[in-house]
Short mmCIF file of C-alpha atoms in Angstrom, two decimals:
data_model
loop_
_atom_site.label_atom_id
_atom_site.label_comp_id
_atom_site.label_asym_id
_atom_site.label_seq_id
_atom_site.Cartn_x
_atom_site.Cartn_y
_atom_site.Cartn_z
CA UNK A 631 -26.38 4.37 20.15
CA UNK A 632 -22.77 3.28 21.51
CA UNK A 633 -19.68 4.47 20.05
CA UNK A 634 -18.11 1.87 18.20
CA UNK A 635 -14.53 1.41 17.37
CA UNK A 636 -15.66 0.69 13.04
CA UNK A 637 -17.13 4.20 13.69
CA UNK A 638 -13.75 5.86 15.33
CA UNK A 639 -11.54 4.38 12.64
CA UNK A 640 -13.92 5.26 9.88
CA UNK A 641 -14.09 8.88 11.52
CA UNK A 642 -10.15 8.96 11.67
CA UNK A 643 -9.56 8.05 7.88
CA UNK A 644 -12.40 10.64 7.11
CA UNK A 645 -10.75 13.20 9.52
CA UNK A 646 -7.26 12.78 7.43
CA UNK A 647 -9.03 12.55 4.32
CA UNK A 648 -10.26 16.19 5.08
CA UNK A 649 -6.82 17.62 6.95
CA UNK A 650 -3.61 14.82 6.30
CA UNK A 651 -2.40 13.16 8.61
CA UNK A 652 -0.48 15.67 10.38
CA UNK A 653 -4.13 17.35 11.20
CA UNK A 654 -4.87 13.63 12.73
CA UNK A 655 -4.44 13.30 16.73
CA UNK A 656 -6.58 11.83 19.17
CA UNK A 657 -7.85 15.15 20.95
CA UNK A 658 -9.08 16.45 17.53
CA UNK A 659 -10.96 12.75 16.54
CA UNK A 660 -12.69 12.62 19.93
CA UNK A 661 -13.72 16.40 19.43
CA UNK A 662 -14.53 15.22 15.82
CA UNK A 663 -16.72 12.55 17.34
CA UNK A 664 -18.29 14.16 20.25
CA UNK A 665 -16.88 11.97 22.85
CA UNK A 666 -14.26 12.81 25.81
CA UNK A 667 -10.37 12.10 25.23
CA UNK A 668 -10.78 8.17 27.87
CA UNK A 669 -14.30 7.07 26.27
CA UNK A 670 -11.86 7.20 22.65
CA UNK A 671 -9.45 5.03 24.61
CA UNK A 672 -12.03 2.71 25.32
CA UNK A 673 -11.64 1.93 21.16
CA UNK A 674 -8.02 2.89 20.45
CA UNK A 675 -5.25 2.71 23.68
CA UNK A 676 -2.94 5.25 22.04
CA UNK A 677 -2.26 6.44 17.77
CA UNK A 678 -0.12 4.11 16.85
CA UNK A 679 -3.32 1.58 17.32
CA UNK A 680 -5.53 3.84 15.54
CA UNK A 681 -2.73 3.90 12.74
CA UNK A 682 -2.58 -0.96 12.81
CA UNK A 683 -6.40 0.33 12.76
CA UNK A 684 -6.25 2.56 10.12
CA UNK A 685 -4.45 0.93 8.21
CA UNK A 686 -6.30 -2.76 8.31
CA UNK A 687 -10.16 -0.10 6.83
CA UNK A 688 -8.25 1.58 4.12
CA UNK A 689 -6.84 -1.95 2.16
CA UNK A 690 -9.54 -3.99 3.24
CA UNK A 691 -11.23 -0.85 1.13
CA UNK A 692 -8.80 -2.25 -2.52
CA UNK A 693 -11.25 -5.90 -2.07
CA UNK A 694 -11.06 -8.98 -0.93
CA UNK A 695 -8.60 -11.01 -3.06
CA UNK A 696 -7.08 -13.82 -0.14
CA UNK A 697 -7.07 -16.33 -2.55
CA UNK A 698 -6.72 -16.82 -6.00
CA UNK A 699 -10.33 -17.16 -8.20
CA UNK A 700 -10.61 -20.62 -9.48
CA UNK A 701 -8.37 -21.04 -12.45
CA UNK A 702 -6.62 -18.26 -11.96
CA UNK A 703 -2.63 -19.12 -11.63
CA UNK A 704 -1.37 -17.72 -8.62
CA UNK A 705 1.05 -15.40 -10.26
CA UNK A 706 -1.99 -13.04 -11.22
CA UNK A 707 -3.52 -13.39 -8.22
CA UNK A 708 -0.92 -11.95 -6.97
CA UNK A 709 -0.07 -9.12 -9.26
CA UNK A 710 -4.54 -8.46 -8.88
CA UNK A 711 -3.63 -8.03 -4.90
CA UNK A 712 -0.49 -5.37 -5.31
CA UNK A 713 -3.12 -3.02 -8.05
CA UNK A 714 -6.23 -3.26 -5.67
CA UNK A 715 -3.67 -2.36 -2.81
CA UNK A 716 -2.20 0.35 -4.89
CA UNK A 717 -5.25 1.83 -6.20
CA UNK A 718 -6.78 1.62 -2.51
CA UNK A 719 -3.77 3.60 -1.27
CA UNK A 720 -2.92 5.85 -4.23
CA UNK A 721 -7.43 7.28 -3.69
CA UNK A 722 -6.79 8.53 -0.18
CA UNK A 723 -4.84 11.50 1.55
CA UNK A 724 -1.75 10.54 2.97
CA UNK A 725 -3.06 6.29 2.84
CA UNK A 726 0.16 5.08 2.03
CA UNK A 727 2.27 6.79 4.98
CA UNK A 728 -0.71 5.01 7.05
CA UNK A 729 -0.30 1.74 5.65
CA UNK A 730 3.69 1.75 5.64
CA UNK A 731 5.42 0.53 9.38
CA UNK A 732 1.88 -1.04 10.05
CA UNK A 733 1.16 -3.88 12.48
CA UNK A 734 -1.23 -6.80 11.54
CA UNK A 735 -4.32 -6.52 13.83
CA UNK A 736 -5.76 -9.74 15.91
CA UNK A 737 -8.66 -9.67 12.97
CA UNK A 738 -6.72 -9.67 10.66
CA UNK A 739 -4.77 -12.71 11.09
CA UNK A 740 -6.77 -15.42 9.42
CA UNK A 741 -6.98 -12.93 6.46
CA UNK A 742 -2.82 -13.47 6.24
CA UNK A 743 -3.79 -17.05 7.15
CA UNK A 744 -5.84 -17.27 4.15
CA UNK A 745 -3.09 -15.27 1.49
CA UNK A 746 -0.07 -17.65 2.84
CA UNK A 747 -1.85 -20.15 1.73
CA UNK A 748 -2.46 -20.14 -1.31
CA UNK A 749 1.20 -19.90 -1.83
CA UNK A 750 2.12 -23.09 0.67
CA UNK A 751 -0.08 -25.33 -1.84
CA UNK A 752 1.57 -24.02 -4.95
CA UNK A 753 4.96 -25.00 -3.83
CA UNK A 754 6.42 -22.14 -1.11
CA UNK A 755 7.31 -22.87 1.88
CA UNK A 756 6.12 -20.43 5.06
CA UNK A 757 8.59 -18.57 5.39
CA UNK A 758 9.61 -17.82 2.03
CA UNK A 759 5.88 -17.00 0.91
CA UNK A 760 5.73 -14.54 4.06
CA UNK A 761 9.18 -12.81 2.44
CA UNK A 762 7.07 -12.38 -0.51
CA UNK A 763 3.48 -10.69 0.31
CA UNK A 764 6.19 -8.00 2.52
CA UNK A 765 8.41 -7.62 -0.81
CA UNK A 766 5.31 -6.71 -3.02
CA UNK A 767 2.93 -5.14 -0.41
CA UNK A 768 6.79 -2.89 0.10
CA UNK A 769 6.96 -2.44 -2.85
CA UNK A 770 3.01 -1.29 -3.76
CA UNK A 771 3.62 1.53 -0.63
CA UNK A 772 6.96 2.64 -1.64
CA UNK A 773 5.30 3.05 -4.91
CA UNK A 774 2.37 5.11 -3.27
CA UNK A 775 4.37 7.56 -0.76
CA UNK A 776 6.08 9.02 -4.15
CA UNK A 777 3.23 9.04 -5.90
CA UNK A 778 1.24 10.92 -3.70
CA UNK A 779 4.59 13.05 -3.23
CA UNK A 780 4.83 13.96 -7.01
CA UNK A 781 1.21 14.66 -7.27
CA UNK A 782 1.86 17.41 -4.03
CA UNK A 783 5.10 18.79 -5.40
CA UNK A 784 4.17 22.71 -6.26
CA UNK A 785 5.15 23.40 -9.86
CA UNK A 786 7.92 24.27 -11.35
CA UNK A 787 7.59 24.36 -15.09
CA UNK A 788 10.65 26.19 -15.37
CA UNK A 789 13.09 24.45 -13.44
CA UNK A 790 11.99 21.12 -15.09
CA UNK A 791 12.28 22.20 -19.20
CA UNK A 792 15.72 24.00 -17.92
CA UNK A 793 16.25 19.24 -16.52
CA UNK A 794 15.20 18.77 -19.38
CA UNK A 795 17.65 20.82 -21.41
CA UNK A 796 20.94 19.49 -19.77
CA UNK A 797 20.07 16.02 -19.69
CA UNK A 798 19.78 16.34 -22.98
CA UNK A 799 22.90 16.92 -23.39
CA UNK A 800 24.54 13.53 -22.03
CA UNK A 801 23.78 10.88 -24.17
CA UNK A 802 22.43 7.63 -22.17
CA UNK A 803 19.66 10.05 -20.43
CA UNK A 804 19.23 11.80 -24.02
CA UNK A 805 17.45 8.26 -24.34
CA UNK A 806 16.46 7.07 -22.04
CA UNK A 807 14.08 10.02 -21.20
CA UNK A 808 12.66 9.47 -24.72
CA UNK A 809 12.36 5.94 -24.25
CA UNK A 810 9.64 6.66 -20.96
CA UNK A 811 6.76 9.02 -20.89
CA UNK A 812 6.36 12.31 -19.40
CA UNK A 813 5.45 13.10 -15.45
CA UNK A 814 1.63 12.43 -14.32
CA UNK A 815 -0.68 9.20 -13.57
CA UNK A 816 -0.44 7.68 -16.79
CA UNK A 817 3.72 7.41 -15.98
CA UNK A 818 3.51 6.17 -12.51
CA UNK A 819 1.06 3.62 -13.85
CA UNK A 820 3.11 2.73 -16.21
CA UNK A 821 5.80 2.23 -13.68
CA UNK A 822 4.07 0.77 -10.99
CA UNK A 823 3.01 -2.43 -13.33
CA UNK A 824 6.59 -2.02 -14.91
CA UNK A 825 7.68 -3.12 -11.26
CA UNK A 826 5.62 -5.35 -10.52
CA UNK A 827 6.15 -7.19 -13.73
CA UNK A 828 9.86 -7.29 -12.50
CA UNK A 829 8.78 -8.55 -9.34
CA UNK A 830 6.20 -11.29 -10.38
CA UNK A 831 9.08 -12.77 -13.06
CA UNK A 832 11.70 -12.81 -10.27
CA UNK A 833 8.92 -14.90 -8.11
CA UNK A 834 8.46 -17.03 -10.63
CA UNK A 835 11.41 -18.13 -10.66
CA UNK A 836 12.41 -18.07 -7.15
CA UNK A 837 9.26 -20.25 -6.93
CA UNK A 838 10.55 -23.12 -10.14
CA UNK A 839 13.71 -22.48 -8.25
CA UNK A 840 12.31 -24.65 -5.87
CA UNK A 841 10.37 -26.78 -7.05
CA UNK A 842 13.82 -28.34 -9.27
CA UNK A 843 15.17 -28.48 -5.48
CA UNK A 844 12.27 -30.16 -4.00
CA UNK A 845 13.07 -33.84 -3.05
#
């Protein structure tokens, strides 16, 4: 059976999960697939194209949410898309690093158009609709990168205890620490939700400005 681009991308994602992004090279991928490098280049021209295809596949695993469900407010739809993407990224090793800086493939353009259409339909100009999507996407990627970097840190309980003791001597830090969760997945989720809420409220506020300024 002839090798397909979908098989190439799937094996690349699996290889990244097993060995990390740094270990993913086109030569190693070709070896894993049992093909020569020229054969692999029929399916992906270079590593950058491979990463863009991987990014598309990783985000697609989050599930389709390219337009609001019937009766769903557009802002709740935006928040749901962000949560789905965040979950997809933190569920795969180094996925956020792959998605960061990626460019859409030709196959993904109709999906992007559908997302933009949903925002244009409620009053956003196309350019501003794109900025909304990019801003939320950048936030999701940044949170996912930070989450996975935190999880990869070597535990240093003595250092953490020392920092907390020193922070306790500073009134604002002491009060702030008392009001947030300790580092960990639950705290990461709470932080993500807090920031996402601020973003969505900002987008809704901007939407209200656009409507009030419309002729």
